[in-house]
Coordinates of C-alpha atoms in Angstrom, one line a residue:
M1401 CA 174.6 26.5 33.0
E1402 CA 178.0 26.4 34.9
M1403 CA 177.2 22.5 36.5
P1404 CA 179.8 20.5 35.1
L1405 CA 179.2 16.8 34.5
T1406 CA 180.7 16.5 38.0
G1407 CA 181.8 18.5 40.7
F1408 CA 180.0 20.4 43.3
Y1409 CA 176.6 20.3 41.5
G1410 CA 176.8 16.4 41.4
D1411 CA 176.7 14.3 38.4
V1412 CA 175.1 13.9 35.5
L1413 CA 173.2 11.0 34.5
N1414 CA 175.5 8.2 33.4
L1415 CA 178.7 9.8 34.2
E1416 CA 181.1 7.1 33.8
K1417 CA 179.8 6.9 30.1
E1418 CA 179.3 10.0 29.1
L1419 CA 183.4 10.5 30.1
M1420 CA 184.3 7.7 27.9
D1421 CA 182.3 9.1 25.1
A1422 CA 183.9 12.6 25.4
A1423 CA 187.0 11.0 23.6
N1424 CA 185.2 10.5 20.6
Y1425 CA 184.8 14.4 20.0
P1426 CA 188.4 16.2 19.5
E1427 CA 186.9 18.5 17.1
I1428 CA 185.3 20.2 20.3
R1429 CA 187.5 22.6 21.8
M1430 CA 186.4 24.4 25.0
L1431 CA 187.3 27.4 26.7
K1432 CA 186.4 28.3 30.3
I1433 CA 186.5 31.9 31.6
D1434 CA 187.3 32.7 35.0
N1435 CA 184.8 33.8 37.4
K1436 CA 185.8 37.3 38.1
T1437 CA 183.8 40.6 39.1
S1438 CA 185.0 44.3 37.9
F1439 CA 183.7 47.8 38.7
T1440 CA 184.9 48.5 35.0
P1441 CA 185.1 46.9 32.0
Q1442 CA 188.1 44.7 31.4
P1443 CA 190.0 44.2 27.8
H1444 CA 191.6 40.8 28.7
V1445 CA 190.2 37.1 29.1
Q1446 CA 191.2 35.6 32.3
T1447 CA 191.5 31.9 32.2
K1448 CA 193.2 29.2 33.5
G1449 CA 195.1 26.8 30.6
G1450 CA 193.1 28.1 27.8
W1451 CA 191.5 26.2 24.8
A1452 CA 191.2 22.9 25.7
I1453 CA 190.5 19.6 23.5
C1454 CA 187.7 17.7 24.6
D1455 CA 188.6 14.7 26.5
P1456 CA 187.6 12.8 29.4
Q1457 CA 189.5 14.9 31.6
A1458 CA 188.7 18.6 30.4
V1459 CA 185.1 17.7 30.0
R1460 CA 184.6 16.7 33.3
N1461 CA 184.9 20.3 34.8
F1462 CA 182.9 21.9 31.8
S1463 CA 179.9 22.6 31.4
A1464 CA 177.6 19.9 30.9
V1465 CA 174.7 21.6 28.9
A1466 CA 177.1 23.3 26.9
Y1467 CA 179.1 20.2 26.2
F1468 CA 176.2 18.2 25.7
F1469 CA 175.2 20.8 23.4
A1470 CA 178.4 20.7 21.2
K1471 CA 178.2 17.3 21.2
N1472 CA 174.8 16.9 19.5
L1473 CA 176.3 19.4 17.0
F1474 CA 179.0 18.0 15.8
A1475 CA 177.3 14.7 15.6
D1476 CA 175.1 16.0 13.2
K1477 CA 177.2 18.6 11.6
H1478 CA 180.5 17.0 11.8
I1479 CA 182.4 20.3 11.8
P1480 CA 184.3 21.5 14.4
V1481 CA 182.9 23.6 17.3
G1482 CA 183.8 26.0 19.8
I1483 CA 182.5 27.0 22.9
I1484 CA 183.3 29.6 25.1
N1485 CA 182.0 29.1 28.5
S1486 CA 181.3 31.8 30.3
T1487 CA 179.3 30.6 33.5
W1488 CA 178.8 31.3 37.5
G1489 CA 175.9 29.4 39.2
G1490 CA 173.7 31.3 41.0
T1491 CA 174.1 34.5 39.9
V1492 CA 171.3 37.1 38.3
A1493 CA 170.7 38.4 34.9
E1494 CA 171.6 42.2 35.8
A1495 CA 175.1 40.9 36.7
W1496 CA 175.8 40.0 33.2
T1497 CA 173.9 43.4 31.6
S1498 CA 176.4 46.4 30.7
G1499 CA 176.0 49.4 32.8
S1500 CA 174.9 51.5 30.1
A1501 CA 171.9 49.1 29.7
L1502 CA 170.9 48.9 32.9
K1503 CA 170.8 52.6 33.4
T1504 CA 167.5 52.6 31.6
M1505 CA 165.7 50.4 34.2
P1506 CA 165.4 52.5 37.3
A1507 CA 165.9 49.5 39.9
F1508 CA 169.6 49.3 38.7
A1509 CA 170.7 52.7 37.4
P1510 CA 171.4 54.0 40.9
F1511 CA 173.9 51.7 41.5
V1512 CA 175.7 52.1 37.8
K1513 CA 175.7 55.4 38.5
A1514 CA 177.3 55.2 41.6
I1515 CA 180.1 53.3 40.6
E1516 CA 180.5 55.8 37.6
G1517 CA 180.7 58.5 40.6
G1518 CA 183.3 56.5 42.6
L1519 CA 181.7 53.7 44.9
T1520 CA 184.4 51.2 45.6
Q1521 CA 184.7 47.5 46.4
Q1522 CA 186.2 48.5 50.2
K1523 CA 183.0 51.2 50.3
I1524 CA 180.7 48.0 49.6
D1525 CA 182.3 45.8 52.2
A1526 CA 181.9 48.4 54.9
Q1527 CA 178.7 49.0 54.0
Y1528 CA 177.7 45.3 54.0
Q1529 CA 178.9 44.9 57.7
T1530 CA 176.8 47.4 58.8
Q1531 CA 173.7 46.2 56.4
V1532 CA 174.3 42.4 57.4
R1533 CA 174.1 43.1 61.5
E1534 CA 171.0 45.6 60.8
W1535 CA 169.5 42.8 58.9
I1536 CA 169.9 40.1 62.0
D1537 CA 168.6 42.7 64.4
A1538 CA 165.9 43.0 62.1
V1539 CA 165.0 39.3 61.7
N1540 CA 165.8 38.7 65.8
D1541 CA 162.9 41.5 66.5
K1542 CA 160.5 38.7 64.3
D1543 CA 161.6 35.9 65.6
P1544 CA 159.7 34.0 68.7
G1545 CA 163.3 32.8 69.8
F1546 CA 164.0 36.2 70.9
R1547 CA 162.4 37.7 73.9
Q1548 CA 163.7 41.6 75.3
S1549 CA 166.7 41.0 72.6
K1550 CA 167.7 37.8 74.3
P1551 CA 168.0 34.5 72.3
I1552 CA 166.0 32.5 74.8
W1553 CA 165.8 29.4 72.6
A1554 CA 169.4 29.4 72.5
E1555 CA 169.6 29.7 76.2
P1556 CA 170.8 26.0 77.9
A1557 CA 167.8 26.1 80.2
F1558 CA 165.4 26.4 78.0
D1559 CA 163.1 23.7 77.5
D1560 CA 162.8 21.8 74.2
S1561 CA 161.1 18.6 75.1
A1562 CA 158.1 19.8 72.8
W1563 CA 160.4 20.5 69.9
Q1564 CA 160.4 17.7 66.9
K1565 CA 163.2 15.8 66.2
M1566 CA 165.5 15.4 62.6
T1567 CA 168.4 13.8 61.6
L1568 CA 171.2 16.0 60.6
P1569 CA 172.9 16.6 58.3
A1570 CA 169.7 17.0 55.8
Y1571 CA 167.7 19.2 53.8
W1572 CA 164.8 19.8 56.1
E1573 CA 162.4 19.3 53.0
Q1574 CA 163.6 15.8 52.8
A1575 CA 163.5 15.4 56.6
G1576 CA 160.0 16.3 57.7
V1577 CA 159.1 19.8 57.0
P1578 CA 158.4 20.2 53.0
A1579 CA 157.9 23.3 51.1
Y1580 CA 159.2 25.6 53.8
D1581 CA 160.9 28.6 53.5
G1582 CA 162.1 30.9 56.1
T1583 CA 163.9 30.6 59.5
I1584 CA 164.2 27.2 61.5
W1585 CA 165.9 26.8 65.0
F1586 CA 168.1 23.6 65.9
R1587 CA 169.3 22.5 68.9
K1588 CA 171.5 19.7 70.3
K1589 CA 173.0 18.7 73.8
V1590 CA 176.6 18.2 73.8
I1591 CA 178.5 16.6 76.5
I1592 CA 182.1 17.9 76.8
P1593 CA 184.8 16.1 78.8
A1594 CA 187.0 17.5 81.7
S1595 CA 189.8 18.2 79.5
W1596 CA 188.0 20.5 77.3
A1597 CA 186.4 22.4 80.0
G1598 CA 187.7 26.4 79.8
K1599 CA 189.7 25.6 76.2
D1600 CA 188.8 27.4 72.9
L1601 CA 186.7 24.9 70.6
K1602 CA 185.4 25.2 67.0
L1603 CA 182.3 24.5 65.7
N1604 CA 182.7 22.9 62.2
M1605 CA 179.8 22.8 59.8
G1606 CA 179.6 22.1 55.7
G1607 CA 176.6 23.3 53.9
I1608 CA 174.0 25.3 55.3
D1609 CA 171.5 26.4 53.0
D1610 CA 171.2 29.6 53.0
Y1611 CA 172.4 31.5 56.0
D1612 CA 172.9 30.7 59.8
V1613 CA 173.4 32.5 63.3
S1614 CA 175.1 29.9 65.6
Y1615 CA 175.0 29.8 69.6
F1616 CA 176.6 27.8 72.0
N1617 CA 175.0 27.9 75.7
G1618 CA 173.0 30.9 74.4
T1619 CA 175.8 33.3 73.3
E1620 CA 176.2 34.1 69.4
I1621 CA 179.8 32.1 68.4
G1622 CA 179.2 33.6 64.4
H1623 CA 177.1 33.6 61.2
T1624 CA 177.3 33.4 57.6
E1625 CA 175.6 35.0 54.9
S1626 CA 176.2 32.2 52.1
F1627 CA 175.0 28.9 51.2
F1628 CA 178.7 28.3 49.3
Y1629 CA 181.2 28.5 52.5
K1630 CA 182.4 25.9 55.0
R1631 CA 181.4 27.6 58.6
S1632 CA 184.4 27.2 61.4
Y1633 CA 183.3 29.1 64.7
T1634 CA 185.5 29.6 67.4
I1635 CA 183.9 28.8 70.7
P1636 CA 185.7 31.0 73.4
G1637 CA 187.1 29.0 76.2
T1638 CA 184.9 30.9 78.7
L1639 CA 181.8 29.4 77.4
V1640 CA 182.9 26.1 77.7
K1641 CA 182.3 23.8 80.4
T1642 CA 182.7 20.1 81.4
G1643 CA 179.4 17.9 81.1
E1644 CA 176.6 19.6 79.2
N1645 CA 176.6 22.0 76.8
T1646 CA 174.0 23.6 74.1
V1647 CA 174.6 24.0 70.3
A1648 CA 171.8 26.6 68.9
I1649 CA 171.9 26.9 65.2
R1650 CA 168.9 29.0 63.6
V1651 CA 169.2 28.7 59.8
F1652 CA 167.5 31.4 57.2
D1653 CA 166.3 29.9 53.6
N1654 CA 166.0 32.3 51.4
G1655 CA 164.2 29.8 48.7
G1656 CA 164.4 26.2 47.6
L1657 CA 166.2 23.2 49.6
G1658 CA 167.0 24.5 53.1
G1659 CA 168.4 23.1 56.1
I1660 CA 172.5 22.1 57.6
D1661 CA 173.0 19.9 54.6
K1662 CA 176.0 18.7 54.6
G1663 CA 179.0 17.2 56.8
P1664 CA 181.3 17.7 58.9
L1665 CA 179.5 18.7 61.5
Q1666 CA 181.5 18.5 64.9
L1667 CA 183.2 20.2 67.4
T1668 CA 186.8 20.4 68.1
P1669 CA 189.6 21.9 70.4
A1670 CA 190.8 24.8 68.3
A1671 CA 194.8 24.0 69.3
D1672 CA 194.3 20.2 68.4
T1673 CA 192.1 19.2 65.7
T1674 CA 192.6 15.0 66.2
G1675 CA 189.7 15.2 68.7
Q1676 CA 186.2 15.6 68.1
I1677 CA 183.1 15.4 68.7
D1678 CA 181.0 14.0 66.2
L1679 CA 177.4 16.4 65.8
A1680 CA 176.0 14.6 63.1
G1681 CA 172.4 12.6 64.1
E1682 CA 169.7 13.2 65.9
W1683 CA 168.8 17.2 66.8
V1684 CA 165.3 18.8 67.8
Y1685 CA 164.0 21.6 65.8
H1686 CA 161.3 24.4 65.9
E1687 CA 160.1 26.7 62.8
A1688 CA 160.4 30.0 63.9
N1689 CA 159.0 32.4 60.8
V1690 CA 158.3 31.6 57.4
L1691 CA 160.1 33.6 54.5
T1692 CA 156.8 36.1 53.7
L1693 CA 157.5 37.7 57.3
L1694 CA 161.2 38.5 57.4
P1695 CA 163.3 40.9 55.5
Q1696 CA 165.3 40.3 52.9
P1697 CA 169.1 40.1 53.5
P1698 CA 171.3 42.8 52.1
V1699 CA 173.8 41.6 49.0
Q1700 CA 176.8 40.1 50.0
S1701 CA 179.9 42.1 50.3
N1702 CA 181.9 39.8 47.4
S1703 CA 178.6 38.6 45.8
P1704 CA 179.1 38.5 42.3
N1705 CA 175.4 39.5 42.3
R1706 CA 175.3 43.0 41.7
P1707 CA 174.5 45.0 38.4
M1708 CA 177.1 44.8 35.5
L1709 CA 180.2 43.2 37.5
I1710 CA 180.1 40.0 35.7
Y1711 CA 179.6 41.6 32.4
N1712 CA 182.3 43.5 32.8
A1713 CA 184.7 40.8 34.0
M1714 CA 183.5 37.9 32.2
I1715 CA 181.6 39.4 28.7
N1716 CA 183.3 42.7 27.6
P1717 CA 186.6 40.7 27.2
I1718 CA 185.5 38.2 24.7
L1719 CA 183.4 40.9 23.1
P1720 CA 186.6 40.7 20.1
Y1721 CA 185.7 37.3 19.2
T1722 CA 183.1 36.2 16.3
I1723 CA 180.7 34.4 17.8
K1724 CA 178.0 32.2 15.9
G1725 CA 175.8 32.2 18.7
V1726 CA 174.8 32.2 22.4
I1727 CA 173.2 29.6 24.7
W1728 CA 171.8 30.6 27.6
Y1729 CA 170.6 28.6 31.0
Q1730 CA 169.5 31.3 33.7
G1731 CA 166.5 32.3 35.7
E1732 CA 166.2 30.6 39.1
S1733 CA 168.2 33.5 40.9
N1734 CA 165.7 35.9 39.4
A1735 CA 162.5 34.1 40.0
D1736 CA 161.5 36.3 42.9
R1737 CA 161.1 39.3 40.7
A1738 CA 159.6 37.4 37.6
S1739 CA 157.8 40.4 36.3
Q1740 CA 161.2 42.9 36.1
Y1741 CA 162.7 39.7 34.0
R1742 CA 160.2 40.5 31.3
Q1743 CA 162.4 43.7 31.0
L1744 CA 165.2 42.6 32.1
F1745 CA 165.8 39.4 30.4
P1746 CA 165.1 41.2 26.4
L1747 CA 167.5 44.1 27.4
L1748 CA 170.1 41.7 28.2
I1749 CA 169.7 40.3 24.8
K1750 CA 169.6 43.1 23.0
D1751 CA 172.4 44.3 25.0
W1752 CA 174.6 41.9 24.0
R1753 CA 174.1 42.3 20.4
R1754 CA 174.8 45.9 20.2
H1755 CA 178.2 45.3 22.0
W1756 CA 179.2 42.7 19.7
G1757 CA 178.1 44.2 16.6
E1758 CA 177.7 41.0 14.5
G1759 CA 173.7 41.7 14.1
D1760 CA 170.6 39.8 15.9
F1761 CA 172.8 36.5 16.4
P1762 CA 170.9 33.4 17.5
F1763 CA 170.6 33.9 21.3
Y1764 CA 168.9 30.2 22.4
F1765 CA 168.3 29.9 25.7
V1766 CA 166.6 27.0 28.4
Q1767 CA 163.4 27.7 30.1
I1768 CA 164.1 26.9 33.9
A1769 CA 163.1 23.5 34.9
N1770 CA 160.7 21.8 37.4
Y1771 CA 162.0 21.9 40.9
A1772 CA 160.6 21.6 44.6
A1773 CA 158.1 19.0 45.9
T1774 CA 155.3 21.7 46.0
D1775 CA 152.3 21.9 44.3
Q1776 CA 151.4 25.7 43.9
P1777 CA 154.4 28.3 44.8
P1778 CA 153.9 31.7 46.0
A1779 CA 152.7 34.2 42.9
A1780 CA 155.5 35.9 40.9
D1781 CA 158.0 32.6 41.5
W1782 CA 159.0 30.0 38.9
P1783 CA 155.9 29.9 36.7
A1784 CA 156.1 33.5 36.4
L1785 CA 159.5 33.5 35.4
R1786 CA 159.2 30.7 33.1
D1787 CA 156.5 32.8 31.6
A1788 CA 158.8 35.8 31.5
Q1789 CA 161.2 33.8 29.6
L1790 CA 158.7 32.4 27.0
S1791 CA 157.8 36.0 26.2
A1792 CA 161.6 36.8 25.4
L1793 CA 160.5 34.5 22.3
S1794 CA 159.0 37.5 20.8
L1795 CA 162.5 38.9 19.8
P1796 CA 164.0 38.0 16.5
N1797 CA 165.9 35.1 16.5
T1798 CA 165.4 33.4 19.9
G1799 CA 164.4 29.8 20.6
M1800 CA 163.5 27.9 23.9
A1801 CA 164.0 24.8 24.7
V1802 CA 161.6 23.8 27.6
T1803 CA 162.6 21.3 30.3
I1804 CA 159.8 21.1 32.2
D1805 CA 159.3 17.6 32.0
I1806 CA 163.4 16.6 33.1
G1807 CA 164.2 18.4 36.3
D1808 CA 163.9 17.1 39.9
A1809 CA 161.8 18.0 42.9
Y1810 CA 164.7 17.7 45.1
R1811 CA 167.7 19.3 42.8
I1812 CA 167.9 22.5 41.5
H1813 CA 170.5 21.4 39.4
P1814 CA 168.6 18.1 37.9
Q1815 CA 171.1 15.7 36.3
N1816 CA 169.4 15.3 33.0
K1817 CA 171.6 17.6 31.2
Q1818 CA 172.0 15.5 28.4
E1819 CA 168.3 16.3 27.1
A1820 CA 168.7 20.4 27.8
G1821 CA 171.6 20.5 25.6
R1822 CA 169.8 18.1 23.0
R1823 CA 167.0 20.3 22.7
L1824 CA 169.4 23.3 22.6
A1825 CA 171.1 21.6 19.6
L1826 CA 167.7 21.1 18.0
I1827 CA 166.8 24.8 17.6
A1828 CA 170.3 25.3 16.1
R1829 CA 170.0 22.6 13.8
S1830 CA 166.6 24.2 12.5
K1831 CA 167.0 28.0 12.9
T1832 CA 170.8 28.2 12.5
Y1833 CA 171.6 25.2 9.9
N1834 CA 168.1 25.3 8.2
E1835 CA 167.2 21.7 8.6
N1836 CA 163.6 20.8 8.2
I1837 CA 162.8 19.3 11.8
P1838 CA 160.8 19.7 14.8
Y1839 CA 162.6 22.3 17.5
S1840 CA 160.0 22.9 19.9
G1841 CA 157.1 21.6 22.0
P1842 CA 153.9 22.7 21.4
V1843 CA 153.6 26.5 21.8
Y1844 CA 150.4 28.1 23.4
K1845 CA 148.9 30.6 20.5
S1846 CA 145.3 31.6 21.2
Q1847 CA 141.9 30.9 23.3
V1848 CA 138.5 30.7 22.1
I1849 CA 135.5 30.5 24.6
R1850 CA 132.7 28.3 23.8
G1851 CA 130.1 28.1 26.6
N1852 CA 131.7 26.5 29.8
K1853 CA 134.9 25.7 28.0
I1854 CA 137.9 27.1 26.4
E1855 CA 139.5 25.8 23.4
L1856 CA 143.1 26.4 22.6
K1857 CA 145.4 26.6 20.4
F1858 CA 149.0 26.1 19.6
T1859 CA 151.7 26.1 17.4
H1860 CA 154.7 23.6 17.0
T1861 CA 152.2 20.8 16.8
D1862 CA 154.5 18.6 14.7
N1863 CA 152.7 15.3 14.0
G1864 CA 150.1 16.2 16.3
L1865 CA 149.3 16.9 19.8
L1866 CA 149.8 14.1 22.4
V1867 CA 149.3 13.1 26.1
K1868 CA 151.8 10.8 28.2
G1869 CA 149.5 8.5 29.7
D1870 CA 146.0 8.4 30.1
T1871 CA 144.7 11.9 30.9
L1872 CA 146.0 15.3 30.2
K1873 CA 147.2 16.9 33.5
G1874 CA 148.1 20.4 34.7
F1875 CA 145.4 22.7 33.5
T1876 CA 143.8 25.1 35.5
I1877 CA 140.4 27.1 34.4
A1878 CA 139.2 30.1 35.9
G1879 CA 136.3 32.6 35.7
A1880 CA 135.9 36.6 36.0
D1881 CA 136.9 35.9 39.8
K1882 CA 140.5 35.0 39.0
K1883 CA 140.5 32.0 41.0
F1884 CA 142.0 28.8 39.4
Y1885 CA 140.5 25.3 39.8
P1886 CA 141.7 22.1 38.4
A1887 CA 140.4 21.2 34.7
L1888 CA 139.1 18.3 32.7
A1889 CA 141.5 18.7 29.5
Y1890 CA 141.2 16.6 26.2
I1891 CA 143.0 16.8 22.8
S1892 CA 140.8 17.1 19.8
G1893 CA 143.3 17.5 16.6
N1894 CA 145.3 20.1 17.2
K1895 CA 143.5 21.6 19.6
V1896 CA 143.2 21.2 23.6
T1897 CA 139.8 21.8 25.2
V1898 CA 139.9 22.5 28.6
M1899 CA 136.3 22.8 31.3
S1900 CA 135.5 22.4 34.7
N1901 CA 132.1 22.2 36.2
R1902 CA 133.3 24.5 39.1
V1903 CA 133.6 27.4 36.3
A1904 CA 130.4 28.0 34.7
I1905 CA 131.6 30.8 32.7
P1906 CA 135.5 30.6 31.9
V1907 CA 137.6 33.5 31.4
A1908 CA 141.6 32.0 31.6
V1909 CA 143.4 28.8 31.6
R1910 CA 146.6 28.4 32.8
Y1911 CA 149.1 25.1 32.1
A1912 CA 152.0 23.8 34.2
W1913 CA 151.7 26.5 36.5
A1914 CA 153.6 25.4 39.5
N1915 CA 157.5 25.0 40.6
N1916 CA 157.3 21.4 40.1
P1917 CA 153.9 20.4 38.1
A1918 CA 152.2 16.8 37.0
C1919 CA 151.9 18.0 33.1
N1920 CA 152.0 16.1 30.3
L1921 CA 151.5 17.7 27.2
Y1922 CA 153.6 16.7 24.0
N1923 CA 153.6 17.1 20.3
G1924 CA 154.7 14.0 18.0
A1925 CA 158.4 14.8 18.0
N1926 CA 158.2 13.8 21.6
L1927 CA 158.9 17.4 23.3
P1928 CA 157.1 18.8 25.9
A1929 CA 154.4 21.9 25.7
S1930 CA 155.7 25.1 27.6
P1931 CA 154.0 26.2 30.7
F1932 CA 151.8 29.3 29.3
R1933 CA 148.5 31.4 30.7
T1934 CA 146.2 32.9 28.3
D1935 CA 145.5 35.8 31.0
D1936 CA 148.1 38.9 32.0
W1937 CA 146.9 38.8 35.7
Y1938 CA 149.6 39.1 38.6
D1939 CA 149.8 38.2 41.8
I1940 CA 147.3 35.6 41.3
R1941 CA 147.4 31.9 42.6

């Protein structure tokens, strides 16, 4: 939701056209709340510049989804629209939930109670430094690049002739290592001139997704536990020699795309940055450990991803505002805890409604889009998160915009924010402003087993179900053994029939149950069906 029309996250589609068009909506007013955290609820809003009139300059740095939502509403209603943009990319839902609500969930109650008991940011900082070193050591213990606690894959004398080659900077999924999360080592031989020998150097790197530990001639020179920060590690002069030297970097990817993905990538003298050696180009690499074999890193000391800290600083101060409703687009950062999200997300919605004191105001959300060039994800990953979002529709006055067809295999922040905003606006026009228009794609309702087939019924079949393409895609079917197989599916009226010759007695069906599924079921309003499952099995591929 934080992604603006242009900037760090990339550009939206047709950026220049959208910037010019923004001048046509001066009755859209925009307020961006500063990204802050707090251990206690804050009474005052922190914002740079206050309310802004929509124009090409102001909209550049404003939430793209929020802007396109407002634009669609204004184009339909011709009434002023004010958007309060309280967003922070890459954050978890519990950070946006109040402490009083989180104390009802055992996973978060201890942290909330610790804050109430006097835990401070300074104490967390001290704890984190110890925790992160312990985590690095634990990863080292499982790493084939270490022998008797020594990083042999970082040593200059190590024979890497059998390693594969990769051109950096690049995400490794786009450079020969698809569908891989975990650790990969990279190595490069560098020729150092005699004038640099014995002098402190800097290893400068742009983005690394997600974390790294970097070495020079076998000695660790730095580590960073965030994908946001550029790296600039000092190499002591005692390690620097004339001629061939070795740079080694172990990258830890915690999900999604991974690698040394941005420049600059260079060595420079610490005292004179005008001279440099460009490290972009060919490196050698070797996979170490997949993510499932590794311990999870501690939460960063300066991370907003701690329970209630964003709520205290970015939601509590705006509670005095009278609001019409909320639009929400989040979930990727909770995807590894999808089962928990089934409780957490409704808790957040009810928590906000309780604190605002305006009843069950509209709460419309985006189901996370297709992403990652993998066919079948680990259990309890993005498909399960989408299912948890779907279940939140049981709460009153909610609506969900499905985006399973407008994501991007290689961008966690897809560019087509126009359609996400439009689909949210359709929900508001129908449910809030009582227009008689379709606002949702097909939503699974029930199944009937008929011999070796399963017949599915849906709601929101406006003007009938339809398939985009020759045949329906994205359906799988399983028997009592809980093993899913690709299925043949076809539309008959407002129903879909599913079968497979590998499942004689079917029990359950899933649709679009993958990170980046091939799926094409729509209704007559050209709105996509939500991914769904008819079973309640967990941890099943």
